[in-house]
PDB file of C-alpha atoms and ligand atoms in Angstrom:
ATOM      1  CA  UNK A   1      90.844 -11.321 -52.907  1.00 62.00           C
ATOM      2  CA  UNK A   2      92.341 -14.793 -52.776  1.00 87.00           C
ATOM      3  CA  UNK A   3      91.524 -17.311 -50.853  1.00 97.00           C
ATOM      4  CA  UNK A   4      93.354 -19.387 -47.832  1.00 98.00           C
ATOM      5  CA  UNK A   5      92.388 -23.506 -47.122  1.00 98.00           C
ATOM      6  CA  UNK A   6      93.478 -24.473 -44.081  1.00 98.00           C
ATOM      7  CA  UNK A   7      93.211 -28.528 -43.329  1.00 98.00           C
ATOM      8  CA  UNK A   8      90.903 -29.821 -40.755  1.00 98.00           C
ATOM      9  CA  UNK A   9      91.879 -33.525 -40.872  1.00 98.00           C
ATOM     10  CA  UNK A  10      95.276 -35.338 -42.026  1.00 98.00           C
ATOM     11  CA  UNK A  11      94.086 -36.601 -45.383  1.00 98.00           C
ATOM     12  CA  UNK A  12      91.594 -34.317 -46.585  1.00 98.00           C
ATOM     13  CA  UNK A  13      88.864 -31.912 -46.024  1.00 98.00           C
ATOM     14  CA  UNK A  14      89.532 -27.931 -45.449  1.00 98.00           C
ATOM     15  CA  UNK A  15      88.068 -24.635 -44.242  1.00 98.00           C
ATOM     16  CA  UNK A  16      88.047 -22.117 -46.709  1.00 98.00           C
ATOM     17  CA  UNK A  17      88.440 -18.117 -45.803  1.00 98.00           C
ATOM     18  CA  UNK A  18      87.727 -14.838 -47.779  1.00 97.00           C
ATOM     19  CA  UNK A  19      84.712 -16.252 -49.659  1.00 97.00           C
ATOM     20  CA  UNK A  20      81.333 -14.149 -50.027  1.00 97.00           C
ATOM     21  CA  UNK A  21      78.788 -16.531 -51.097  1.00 97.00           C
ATOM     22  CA  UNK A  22      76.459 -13.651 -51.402  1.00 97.00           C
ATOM     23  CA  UNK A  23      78.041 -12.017 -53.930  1.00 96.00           C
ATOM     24  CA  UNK A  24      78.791 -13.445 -57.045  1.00 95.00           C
ATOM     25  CA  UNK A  25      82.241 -15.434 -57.721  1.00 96.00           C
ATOM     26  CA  UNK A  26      84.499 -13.740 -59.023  1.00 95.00           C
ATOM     27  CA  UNK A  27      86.302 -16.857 -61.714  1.00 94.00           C
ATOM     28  CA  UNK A  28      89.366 -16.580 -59.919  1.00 95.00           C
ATOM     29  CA  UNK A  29      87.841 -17.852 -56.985  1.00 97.00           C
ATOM     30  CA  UNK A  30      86.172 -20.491 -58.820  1.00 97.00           C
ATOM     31  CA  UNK A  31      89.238 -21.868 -60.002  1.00 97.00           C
ATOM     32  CA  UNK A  32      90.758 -21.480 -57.084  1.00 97.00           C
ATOM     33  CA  UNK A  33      87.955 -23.896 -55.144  1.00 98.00           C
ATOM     34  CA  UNK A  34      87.986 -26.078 -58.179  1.00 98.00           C
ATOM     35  CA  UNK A  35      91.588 -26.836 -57.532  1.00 98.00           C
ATOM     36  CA  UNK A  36      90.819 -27.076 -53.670  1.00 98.00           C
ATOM     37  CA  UNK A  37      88.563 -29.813 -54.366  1.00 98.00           C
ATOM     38  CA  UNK A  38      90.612 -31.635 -56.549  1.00 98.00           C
ATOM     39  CA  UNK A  39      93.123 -32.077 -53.577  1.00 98.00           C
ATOM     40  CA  UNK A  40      90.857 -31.507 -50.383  1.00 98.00           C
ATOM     41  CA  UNK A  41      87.563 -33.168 -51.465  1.00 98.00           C
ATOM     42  CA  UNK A  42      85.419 -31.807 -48.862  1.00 98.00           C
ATOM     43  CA  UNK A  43      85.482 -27.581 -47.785  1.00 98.00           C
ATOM     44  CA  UNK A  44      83.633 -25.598 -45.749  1.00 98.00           C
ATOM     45  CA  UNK A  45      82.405 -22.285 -45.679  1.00 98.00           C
ATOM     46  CA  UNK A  46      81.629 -20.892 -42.322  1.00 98.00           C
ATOM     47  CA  UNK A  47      78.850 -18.179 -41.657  1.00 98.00           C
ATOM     48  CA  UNK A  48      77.460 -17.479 -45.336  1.00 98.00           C
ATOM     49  CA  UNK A  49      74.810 -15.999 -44.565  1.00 98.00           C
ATOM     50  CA  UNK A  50      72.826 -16.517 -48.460  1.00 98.00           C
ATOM     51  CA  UNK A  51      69.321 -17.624 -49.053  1.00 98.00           C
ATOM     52  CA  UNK A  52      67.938 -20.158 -51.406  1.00 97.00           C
ATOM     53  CA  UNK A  53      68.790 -18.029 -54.813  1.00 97.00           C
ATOM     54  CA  UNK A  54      72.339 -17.314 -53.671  1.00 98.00           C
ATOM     55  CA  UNK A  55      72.998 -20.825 -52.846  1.00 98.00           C
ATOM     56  CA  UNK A  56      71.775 -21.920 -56.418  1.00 98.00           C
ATOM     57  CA  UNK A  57      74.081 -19.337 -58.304  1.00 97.00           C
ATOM     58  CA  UNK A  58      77.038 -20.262 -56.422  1.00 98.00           C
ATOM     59  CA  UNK A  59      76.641 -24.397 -57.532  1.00 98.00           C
ATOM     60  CA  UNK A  60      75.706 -22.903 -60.805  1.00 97.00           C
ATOM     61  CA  UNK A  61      79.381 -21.376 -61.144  1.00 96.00           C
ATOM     62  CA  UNK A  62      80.980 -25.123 -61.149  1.00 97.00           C
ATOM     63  CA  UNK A  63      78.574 -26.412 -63.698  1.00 97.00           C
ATOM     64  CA  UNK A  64      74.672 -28.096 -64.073  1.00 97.00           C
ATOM     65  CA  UNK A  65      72.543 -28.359 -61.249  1.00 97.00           C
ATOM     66  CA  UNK A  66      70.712 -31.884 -61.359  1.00 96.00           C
ATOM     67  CA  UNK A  67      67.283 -30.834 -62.093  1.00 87.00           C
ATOM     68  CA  UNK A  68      65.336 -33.256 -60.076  1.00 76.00           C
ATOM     69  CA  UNK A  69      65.658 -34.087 -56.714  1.00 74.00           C
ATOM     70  CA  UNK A  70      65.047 -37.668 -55.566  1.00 81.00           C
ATOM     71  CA  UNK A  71      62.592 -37.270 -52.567  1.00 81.00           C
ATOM     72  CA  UNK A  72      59.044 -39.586 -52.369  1.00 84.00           C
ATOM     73  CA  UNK A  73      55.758 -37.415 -51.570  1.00 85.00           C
ATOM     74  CA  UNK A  74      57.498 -34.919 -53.647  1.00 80.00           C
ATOM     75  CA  UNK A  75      54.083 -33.147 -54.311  1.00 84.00           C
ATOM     76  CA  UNK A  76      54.251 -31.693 -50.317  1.00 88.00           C
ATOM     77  CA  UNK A  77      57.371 -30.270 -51.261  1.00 91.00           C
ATOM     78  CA  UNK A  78      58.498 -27.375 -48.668  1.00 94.00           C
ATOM     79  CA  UNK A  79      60.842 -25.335 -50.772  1.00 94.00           C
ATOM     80  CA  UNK A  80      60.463 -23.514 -53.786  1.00 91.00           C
ATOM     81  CA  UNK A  81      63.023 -24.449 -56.428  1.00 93.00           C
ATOM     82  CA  UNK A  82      63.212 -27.595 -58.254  1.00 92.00           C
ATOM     83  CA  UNK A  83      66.994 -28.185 -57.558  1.00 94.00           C
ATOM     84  CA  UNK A  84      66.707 -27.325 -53.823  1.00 96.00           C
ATOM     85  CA  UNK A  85      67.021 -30.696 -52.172  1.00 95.00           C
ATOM     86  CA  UNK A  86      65.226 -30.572 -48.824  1.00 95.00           C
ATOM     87  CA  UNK A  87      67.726 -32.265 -45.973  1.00 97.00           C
ATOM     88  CA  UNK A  88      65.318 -31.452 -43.181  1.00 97.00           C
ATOM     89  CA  UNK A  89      62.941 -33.158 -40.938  1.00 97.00           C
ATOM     90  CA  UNK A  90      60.424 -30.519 -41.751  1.00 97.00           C
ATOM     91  CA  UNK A  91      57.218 -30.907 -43.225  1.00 95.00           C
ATOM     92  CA  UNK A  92      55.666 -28.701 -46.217  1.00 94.00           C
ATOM     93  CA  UNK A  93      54.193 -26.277 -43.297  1.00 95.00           C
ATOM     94  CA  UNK A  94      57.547 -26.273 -41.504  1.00 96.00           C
ATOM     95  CA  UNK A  95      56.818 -28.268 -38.947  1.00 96.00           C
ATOM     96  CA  UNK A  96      59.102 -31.531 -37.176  1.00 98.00           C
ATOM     97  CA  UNK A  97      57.774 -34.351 -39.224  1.00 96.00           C
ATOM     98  CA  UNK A  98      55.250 -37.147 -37.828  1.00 95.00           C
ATOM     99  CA  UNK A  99      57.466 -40.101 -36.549  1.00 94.00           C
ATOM    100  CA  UNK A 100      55.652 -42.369 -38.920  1.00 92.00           C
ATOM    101  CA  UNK A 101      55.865 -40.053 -42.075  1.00 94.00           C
ATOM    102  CA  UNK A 102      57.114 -41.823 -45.085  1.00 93.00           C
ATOM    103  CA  UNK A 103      59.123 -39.059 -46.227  1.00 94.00           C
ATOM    104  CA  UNK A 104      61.136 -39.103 -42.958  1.00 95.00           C
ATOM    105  CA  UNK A 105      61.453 -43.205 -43.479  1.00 93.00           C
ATOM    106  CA  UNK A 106      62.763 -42.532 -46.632  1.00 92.00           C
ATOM    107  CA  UNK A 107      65.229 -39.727 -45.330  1.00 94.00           C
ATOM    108  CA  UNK A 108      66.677 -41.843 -42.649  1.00 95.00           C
ATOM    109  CA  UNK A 109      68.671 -43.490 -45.698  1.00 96.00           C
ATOM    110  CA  UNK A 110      71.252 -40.710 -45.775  1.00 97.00           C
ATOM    111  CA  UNK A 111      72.445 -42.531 -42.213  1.00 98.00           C
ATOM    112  CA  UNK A 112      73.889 -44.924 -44.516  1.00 98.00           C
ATOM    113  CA  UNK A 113      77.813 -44.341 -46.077  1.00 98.00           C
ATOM    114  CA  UNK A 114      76.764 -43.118 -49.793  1.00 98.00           C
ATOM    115  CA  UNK A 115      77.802 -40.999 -52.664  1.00 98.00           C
ATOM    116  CA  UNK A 116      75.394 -38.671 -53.956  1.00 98.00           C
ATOM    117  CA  UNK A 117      73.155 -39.615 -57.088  1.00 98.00           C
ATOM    118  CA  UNK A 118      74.989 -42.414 -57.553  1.00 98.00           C
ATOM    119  CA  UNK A 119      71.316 -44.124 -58.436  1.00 97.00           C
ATOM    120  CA  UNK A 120      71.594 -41.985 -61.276  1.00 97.00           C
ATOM    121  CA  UNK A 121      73.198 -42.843 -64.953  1.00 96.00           C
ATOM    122  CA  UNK A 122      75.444 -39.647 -64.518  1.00 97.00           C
ATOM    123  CA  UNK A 123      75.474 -39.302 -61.064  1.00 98.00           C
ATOM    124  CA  UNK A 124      76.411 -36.214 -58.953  1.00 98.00           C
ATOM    125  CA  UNK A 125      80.117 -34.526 -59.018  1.00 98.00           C
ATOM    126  CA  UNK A 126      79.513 -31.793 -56.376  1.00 98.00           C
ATOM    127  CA  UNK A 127      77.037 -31.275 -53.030  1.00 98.00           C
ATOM    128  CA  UNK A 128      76.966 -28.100 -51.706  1.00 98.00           C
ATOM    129  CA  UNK A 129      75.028 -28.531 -48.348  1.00 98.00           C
ATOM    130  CA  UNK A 130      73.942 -25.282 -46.291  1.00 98.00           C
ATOM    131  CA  UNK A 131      72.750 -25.371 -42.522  1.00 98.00           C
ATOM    132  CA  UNK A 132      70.072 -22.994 -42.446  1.00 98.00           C
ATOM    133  CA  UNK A 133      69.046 -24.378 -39.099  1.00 98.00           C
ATOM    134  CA  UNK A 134      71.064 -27.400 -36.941  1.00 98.00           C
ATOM    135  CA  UNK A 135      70.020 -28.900 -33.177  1.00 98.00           C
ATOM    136  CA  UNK A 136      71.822 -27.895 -30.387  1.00 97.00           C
ATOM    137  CA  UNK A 137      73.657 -31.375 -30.182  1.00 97.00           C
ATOM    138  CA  UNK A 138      74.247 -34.558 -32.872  1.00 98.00           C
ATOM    139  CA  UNK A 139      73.221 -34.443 -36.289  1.00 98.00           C
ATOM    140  CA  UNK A 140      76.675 -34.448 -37.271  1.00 98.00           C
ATOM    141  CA  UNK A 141      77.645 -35.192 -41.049  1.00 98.00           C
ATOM    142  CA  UNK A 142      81.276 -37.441 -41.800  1.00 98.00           C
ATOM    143  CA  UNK A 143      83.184 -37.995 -44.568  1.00 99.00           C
ATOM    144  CA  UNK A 144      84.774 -40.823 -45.900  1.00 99.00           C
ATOM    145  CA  UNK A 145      88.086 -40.242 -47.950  1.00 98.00           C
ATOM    146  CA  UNK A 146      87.641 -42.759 -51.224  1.00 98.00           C
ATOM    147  CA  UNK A 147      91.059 -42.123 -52.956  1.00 98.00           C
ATOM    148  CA  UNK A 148      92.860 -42.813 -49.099  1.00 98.00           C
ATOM    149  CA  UNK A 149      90.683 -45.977 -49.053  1.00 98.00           C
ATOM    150  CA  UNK A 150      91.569 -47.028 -52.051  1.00 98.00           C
ATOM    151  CA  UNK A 151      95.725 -46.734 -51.939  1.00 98.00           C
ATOM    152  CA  UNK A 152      95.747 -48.137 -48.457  1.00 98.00           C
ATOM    153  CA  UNK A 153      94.398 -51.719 -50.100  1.00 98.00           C
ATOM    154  CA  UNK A 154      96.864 -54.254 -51.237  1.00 98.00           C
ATOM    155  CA  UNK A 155      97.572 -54.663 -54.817  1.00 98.00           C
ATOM    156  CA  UNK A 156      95.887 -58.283 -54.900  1.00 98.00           C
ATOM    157  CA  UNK A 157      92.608 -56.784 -53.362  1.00 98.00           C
ATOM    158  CA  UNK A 158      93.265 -53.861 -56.009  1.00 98.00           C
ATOM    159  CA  UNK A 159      93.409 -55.945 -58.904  1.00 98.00           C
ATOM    160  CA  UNK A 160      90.137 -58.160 -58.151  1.00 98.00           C
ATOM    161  CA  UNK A 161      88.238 -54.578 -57.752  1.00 98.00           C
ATOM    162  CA  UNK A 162      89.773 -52.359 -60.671  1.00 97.00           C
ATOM    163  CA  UNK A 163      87.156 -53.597 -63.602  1.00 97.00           C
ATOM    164  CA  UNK A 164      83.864 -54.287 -61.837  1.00 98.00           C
ATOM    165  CA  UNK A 165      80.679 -52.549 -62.392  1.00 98.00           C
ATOM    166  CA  UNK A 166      78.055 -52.690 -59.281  1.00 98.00           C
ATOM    167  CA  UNK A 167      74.233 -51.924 -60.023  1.00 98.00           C
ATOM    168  CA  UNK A 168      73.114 -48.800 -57.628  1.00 98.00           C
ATOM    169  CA  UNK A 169      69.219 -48.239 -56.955  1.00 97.00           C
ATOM    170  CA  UNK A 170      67.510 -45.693 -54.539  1.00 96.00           C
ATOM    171  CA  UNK A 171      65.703 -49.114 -53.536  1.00 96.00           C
ATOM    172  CA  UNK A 172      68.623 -51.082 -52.639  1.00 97.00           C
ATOM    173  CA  UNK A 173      69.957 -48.484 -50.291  1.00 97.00           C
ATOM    174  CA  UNK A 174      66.372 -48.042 -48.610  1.00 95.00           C
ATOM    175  CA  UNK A 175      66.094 -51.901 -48.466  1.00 95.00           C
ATOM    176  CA  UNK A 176      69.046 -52.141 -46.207  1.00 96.00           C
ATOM    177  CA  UNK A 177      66.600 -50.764 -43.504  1.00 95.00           C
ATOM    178  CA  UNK A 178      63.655 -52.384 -44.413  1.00 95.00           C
ATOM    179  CA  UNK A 179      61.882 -49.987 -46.340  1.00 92.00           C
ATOM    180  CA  UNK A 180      59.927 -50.980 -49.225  1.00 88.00           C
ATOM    181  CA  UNK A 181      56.853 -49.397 -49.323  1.00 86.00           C
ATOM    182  CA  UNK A 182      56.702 -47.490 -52.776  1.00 88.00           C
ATOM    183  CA  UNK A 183      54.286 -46.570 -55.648  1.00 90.00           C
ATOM    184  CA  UNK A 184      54.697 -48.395 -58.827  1.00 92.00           C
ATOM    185  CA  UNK A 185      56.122 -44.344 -60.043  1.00 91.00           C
ATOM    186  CA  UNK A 186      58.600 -45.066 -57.808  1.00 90.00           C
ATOM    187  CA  UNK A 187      59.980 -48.592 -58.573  1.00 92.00           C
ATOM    188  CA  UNK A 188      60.008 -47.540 -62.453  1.00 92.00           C
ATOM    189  CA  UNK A 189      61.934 -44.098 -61.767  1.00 91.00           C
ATOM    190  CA  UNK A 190      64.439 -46.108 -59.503  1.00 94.00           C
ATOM    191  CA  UNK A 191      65.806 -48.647 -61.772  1.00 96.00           C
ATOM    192  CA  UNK A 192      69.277 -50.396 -60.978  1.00 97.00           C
ATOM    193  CA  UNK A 193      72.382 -48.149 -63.216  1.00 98.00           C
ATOM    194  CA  UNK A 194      75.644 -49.823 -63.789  1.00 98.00           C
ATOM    195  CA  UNK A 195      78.594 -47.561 -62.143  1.00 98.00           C
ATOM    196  CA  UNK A 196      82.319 -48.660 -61.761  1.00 98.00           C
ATOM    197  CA  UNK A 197      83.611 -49.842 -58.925  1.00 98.00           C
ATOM    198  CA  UNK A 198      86.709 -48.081 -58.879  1.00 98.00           C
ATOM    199  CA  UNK A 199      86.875 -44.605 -60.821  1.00 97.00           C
ATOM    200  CA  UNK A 200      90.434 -41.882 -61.969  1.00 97.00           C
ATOM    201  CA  UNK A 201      89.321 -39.058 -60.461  1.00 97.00           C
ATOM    202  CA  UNK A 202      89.625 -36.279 -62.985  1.00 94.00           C
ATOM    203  CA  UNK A 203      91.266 -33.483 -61.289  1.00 94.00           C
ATOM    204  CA  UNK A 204      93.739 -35.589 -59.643  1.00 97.00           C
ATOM    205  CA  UNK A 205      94.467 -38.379 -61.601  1.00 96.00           C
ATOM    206  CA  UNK A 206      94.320 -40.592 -58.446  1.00 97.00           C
ATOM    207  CA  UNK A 207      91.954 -43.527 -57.918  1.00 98.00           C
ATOM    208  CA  UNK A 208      89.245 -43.606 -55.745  1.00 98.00           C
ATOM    209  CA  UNK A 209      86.590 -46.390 -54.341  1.00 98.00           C
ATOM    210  CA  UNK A 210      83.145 -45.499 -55.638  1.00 98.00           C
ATOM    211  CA  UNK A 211      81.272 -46.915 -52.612  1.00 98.00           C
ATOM    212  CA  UNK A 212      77.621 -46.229 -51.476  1.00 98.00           C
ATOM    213  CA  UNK A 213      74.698 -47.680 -50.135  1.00 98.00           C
ATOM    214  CA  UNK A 214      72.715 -47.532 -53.291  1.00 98.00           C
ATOM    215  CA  UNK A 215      74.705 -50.451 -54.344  1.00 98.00           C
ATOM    216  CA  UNK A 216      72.672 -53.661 -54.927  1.00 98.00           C
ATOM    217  CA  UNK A 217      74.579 -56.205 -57.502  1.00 98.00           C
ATOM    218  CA  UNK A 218      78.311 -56.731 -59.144  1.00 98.00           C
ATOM    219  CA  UNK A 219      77.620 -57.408 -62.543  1.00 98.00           C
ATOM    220  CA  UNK A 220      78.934 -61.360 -62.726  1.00 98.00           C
ATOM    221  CA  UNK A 221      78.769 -62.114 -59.476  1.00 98.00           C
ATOM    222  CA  UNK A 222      75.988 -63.891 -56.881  1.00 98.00           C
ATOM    223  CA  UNK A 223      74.437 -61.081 -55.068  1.00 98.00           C
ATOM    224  CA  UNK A 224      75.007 -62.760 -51.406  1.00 98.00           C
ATOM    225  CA  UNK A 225      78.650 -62.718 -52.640  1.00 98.00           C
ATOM    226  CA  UNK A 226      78.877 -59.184 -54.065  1.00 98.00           C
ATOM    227  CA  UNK A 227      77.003 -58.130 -51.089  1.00 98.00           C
ATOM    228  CA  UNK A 228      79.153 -59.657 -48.354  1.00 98.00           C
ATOM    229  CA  UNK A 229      82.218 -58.405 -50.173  1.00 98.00           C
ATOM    230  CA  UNK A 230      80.897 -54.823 -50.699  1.00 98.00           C
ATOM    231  CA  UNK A 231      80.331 -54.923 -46.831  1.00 98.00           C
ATOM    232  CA  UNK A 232      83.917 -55.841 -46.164  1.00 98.00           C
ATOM    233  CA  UNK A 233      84.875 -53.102 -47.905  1.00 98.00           C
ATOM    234  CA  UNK A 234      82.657 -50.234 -46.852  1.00 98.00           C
ATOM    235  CA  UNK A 235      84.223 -51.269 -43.221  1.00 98.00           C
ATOM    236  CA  UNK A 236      87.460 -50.855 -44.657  1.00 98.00           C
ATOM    237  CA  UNK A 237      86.830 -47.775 -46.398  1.00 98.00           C
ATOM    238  CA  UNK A 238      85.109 -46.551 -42.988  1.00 98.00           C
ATOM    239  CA  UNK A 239      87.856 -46.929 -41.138  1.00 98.00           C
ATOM    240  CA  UNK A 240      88.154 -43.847 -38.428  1.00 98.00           C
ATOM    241  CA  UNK A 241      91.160 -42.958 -39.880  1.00 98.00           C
ATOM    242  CA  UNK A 242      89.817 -42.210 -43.447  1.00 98.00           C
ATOM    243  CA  UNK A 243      86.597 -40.104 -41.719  1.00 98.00           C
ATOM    244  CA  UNK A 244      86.278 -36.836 -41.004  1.00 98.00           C
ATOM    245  CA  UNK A 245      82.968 -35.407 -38.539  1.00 98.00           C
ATOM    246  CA  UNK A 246      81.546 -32.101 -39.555  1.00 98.00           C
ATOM    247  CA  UNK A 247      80.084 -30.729 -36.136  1.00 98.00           C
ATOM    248  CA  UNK A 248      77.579 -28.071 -37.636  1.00 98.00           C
ATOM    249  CA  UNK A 249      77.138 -24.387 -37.374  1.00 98.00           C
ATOM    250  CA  UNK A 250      74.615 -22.180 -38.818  1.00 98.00           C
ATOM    251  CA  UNK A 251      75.129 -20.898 -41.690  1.00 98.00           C
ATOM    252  CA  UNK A 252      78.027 -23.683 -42.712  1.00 98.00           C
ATOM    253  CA  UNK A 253      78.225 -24.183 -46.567  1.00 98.00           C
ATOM    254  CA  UNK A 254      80.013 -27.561 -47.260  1.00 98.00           C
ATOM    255  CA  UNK A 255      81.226 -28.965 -50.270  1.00 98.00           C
ATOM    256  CA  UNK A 256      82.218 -32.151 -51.786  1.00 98.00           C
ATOM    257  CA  UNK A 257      83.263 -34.268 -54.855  1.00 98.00           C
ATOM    258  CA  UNK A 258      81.353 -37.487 -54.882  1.00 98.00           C
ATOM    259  CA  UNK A 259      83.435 -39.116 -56.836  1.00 98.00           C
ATOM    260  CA  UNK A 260      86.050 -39.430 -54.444  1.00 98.00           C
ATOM    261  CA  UNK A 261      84.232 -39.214 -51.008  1.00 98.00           C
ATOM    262  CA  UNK A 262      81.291 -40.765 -49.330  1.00 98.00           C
ATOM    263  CA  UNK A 263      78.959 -39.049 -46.077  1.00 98.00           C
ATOM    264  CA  UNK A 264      76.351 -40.015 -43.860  1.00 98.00           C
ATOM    265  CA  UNK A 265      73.807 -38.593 -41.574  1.00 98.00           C
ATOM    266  CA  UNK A 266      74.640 -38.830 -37.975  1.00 98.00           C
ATOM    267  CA  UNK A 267      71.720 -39.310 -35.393  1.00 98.00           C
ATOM    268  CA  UNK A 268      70.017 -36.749 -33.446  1.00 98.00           C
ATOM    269  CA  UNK A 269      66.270 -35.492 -31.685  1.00 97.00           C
ATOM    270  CA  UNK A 270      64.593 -35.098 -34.838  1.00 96.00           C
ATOM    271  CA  UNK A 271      61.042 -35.547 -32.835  1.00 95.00           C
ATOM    272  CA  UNK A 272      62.499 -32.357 -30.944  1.00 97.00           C
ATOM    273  CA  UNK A 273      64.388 -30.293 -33.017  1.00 98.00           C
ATOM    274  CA  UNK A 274      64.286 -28.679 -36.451  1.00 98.00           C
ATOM    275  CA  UNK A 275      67.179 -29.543 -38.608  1.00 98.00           C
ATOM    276  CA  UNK A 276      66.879 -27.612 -42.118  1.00 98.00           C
ATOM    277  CA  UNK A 277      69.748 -28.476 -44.131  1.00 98.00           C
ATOM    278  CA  UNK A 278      69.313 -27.585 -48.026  1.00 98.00           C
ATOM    279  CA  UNK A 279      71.712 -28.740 -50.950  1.00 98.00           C
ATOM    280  CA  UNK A 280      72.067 -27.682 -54.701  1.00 97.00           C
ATOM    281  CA  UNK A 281      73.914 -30.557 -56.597  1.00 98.00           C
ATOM    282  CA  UNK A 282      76.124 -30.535 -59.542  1.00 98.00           C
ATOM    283  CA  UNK A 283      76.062 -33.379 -62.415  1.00 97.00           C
ATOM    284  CA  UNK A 284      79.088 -35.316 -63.327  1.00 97.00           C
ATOM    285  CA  UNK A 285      80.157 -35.054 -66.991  1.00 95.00           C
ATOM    286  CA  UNK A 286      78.957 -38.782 -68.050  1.00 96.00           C
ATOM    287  CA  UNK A 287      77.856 -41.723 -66.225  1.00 96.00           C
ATOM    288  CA  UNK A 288      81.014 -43.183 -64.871  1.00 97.00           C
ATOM    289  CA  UNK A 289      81.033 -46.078 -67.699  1.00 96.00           C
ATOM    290  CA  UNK A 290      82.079 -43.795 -70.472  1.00 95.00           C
ATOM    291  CA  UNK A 291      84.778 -42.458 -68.185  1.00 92.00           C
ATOM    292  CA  UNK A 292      88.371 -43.418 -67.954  1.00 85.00           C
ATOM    293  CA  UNK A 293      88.858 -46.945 -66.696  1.00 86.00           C
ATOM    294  CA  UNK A 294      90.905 -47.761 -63.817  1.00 85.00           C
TER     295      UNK A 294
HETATM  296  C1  OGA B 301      73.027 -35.017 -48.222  1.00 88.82           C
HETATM  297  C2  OGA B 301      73.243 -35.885 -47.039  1.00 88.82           C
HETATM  298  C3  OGA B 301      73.743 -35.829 -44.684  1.00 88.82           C
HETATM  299  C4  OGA B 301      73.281 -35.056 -43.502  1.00 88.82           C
HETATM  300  O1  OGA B 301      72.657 -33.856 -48.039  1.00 88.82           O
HETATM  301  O2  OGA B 301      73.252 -35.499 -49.338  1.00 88.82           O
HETATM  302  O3  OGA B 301      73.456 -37.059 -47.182  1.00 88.82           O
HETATM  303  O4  OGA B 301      74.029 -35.017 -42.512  1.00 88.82           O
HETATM  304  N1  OGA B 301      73.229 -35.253 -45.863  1.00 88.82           N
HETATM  305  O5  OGA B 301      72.167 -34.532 -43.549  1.00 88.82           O
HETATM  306 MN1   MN B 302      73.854 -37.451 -49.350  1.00 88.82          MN
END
């Protein structure tokens, strides 16, 4: 069967129907969501109702999983596969976590506008992020269109951004909120990785911002002056009228290219209510360097 998109915001982002993410994909389908994310950037799936396995084959069908997710305390780990990232506030018994746990300090950095993995040489190209359980209000997610963010700037602003490379670390992003208490593991395992600035996304051909919290430095430049100017343009690029809000249901799949969009974590009870969001992530071909140039 084929499947419809219908828009959910003026710029990007779409529902999908006729998918069954418990079955496997048929390729049609595949290309067909392939293309949908080449124009929509974000989807959802609404009420797949597929476990931990079924989640994994369906990332599987749009290429590698990243192996390793990038968690601290990772030896109290809740879930079973390596690629399962944990997005909950659950502990490795399933319990709310303690309000001083480190591992919910270190989680309260997806609040923060980022792009998946981009800490990593080859970051990530897909999320797929599945609401197994979500509180009965907040915890919202929003999206942040990158290629919209991009064309609405000037060409003068355009032309100062188009060749810079910014340093991203899993330590600058935590930083922003005062976190800095990590093993020396850690610090070696999150070392600064050069990533353009400004990235042709492949499926479209369009340019897009590549924005995110985990950015630190602009190679060339004084870091109080990359930093003020990366600030200036995250509030640009945050503007309401490039976000979308994902209010969650169970049993939501959603889906994005993170080379063209960022998210964050809206607030919510997480001292009284379980949130157990999991998410399977798909590499990018290369790290953005030996891609196409702006
Ligand atoms: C993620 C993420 C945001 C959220 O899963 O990568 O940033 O709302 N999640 O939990
Ligand atoms: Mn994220």
């Amino acid at each position: 069967m084929s499947l419809s998109f219908t828009p959910l915001h003026p710029l990007f982002m779409a529902e999908v129907n006729g998918a069954d993410l418990t079955k496997p994909l048929p390729e049609d389908q595949a290309a067909e969501i392939g293309a949908a994310m080449d124009r929509y950037a974000v989807l959802v799936f609404r009420d797949q109702d597929i476990d931990d396995a079924q989640q994994i084959a369906f990332g599987t069908a749009f290429g590698p999983l990243e192996a390793e997710t990038a968690t601290v305390d990772a030896d109290k780990r809740r879930l079973q596969h390596a690629q399962m990232n944990d997005i909950s506030n659950l502990d490795e018994k399933g319990q709310l976590l303690a309000a001083d746990d480190r591992r919910r300090m270190f989680a309260l950095g997806n609040r923060l506008w980022h792009s998946d993995s981009s800490f990593k040489s080859t970051p990530a190209r897909y999320s797929l992020l599945h609401g197994r359980v979500v509180p009965p209000e907040g915890g919202e997610t929003e999206f942040a269109d990158m290629r919209a963010a991009w064309d609405a700037l000037d060409a003068k602003s355009q032309d100062k951004l188009r060749d810079l490379v910014c340093d991203h670390s899993l330590l600058f992003s935590r930083g922003l909120l005062g976190f800095s208490d990590y093993t020396d593991d850690e610090r070696r395992k999150w070392e600064p990785v050069p990533q353009r600035l400004v990235r042709r996304h492949e499926g479209s051909g369009r340019l897009s911002l590549y924005l995110s919290a985990h950015i630190g430095r602009i190679h060339g430049w004084p870091v109080p002056e990359a930093m003020a100017m990366i600030r200036d343009l995250m509030e640009h690029a945050t503007q309401r009228e490039f976000v979308y809000r994902h209010n969650w249901r169970r049993q939501d799949l959603l889906m994005w290219d993170n080379r063209c969009s960022m998210h964050r974590a809206r607030p919510f009870e997480d001292r009284a209510y379980p949130r157990d969001l999991r998410r399977v992530t798909i590499q990018d071909s290369r790290p953005t360097l030996e891609q196409a140039a702006a």
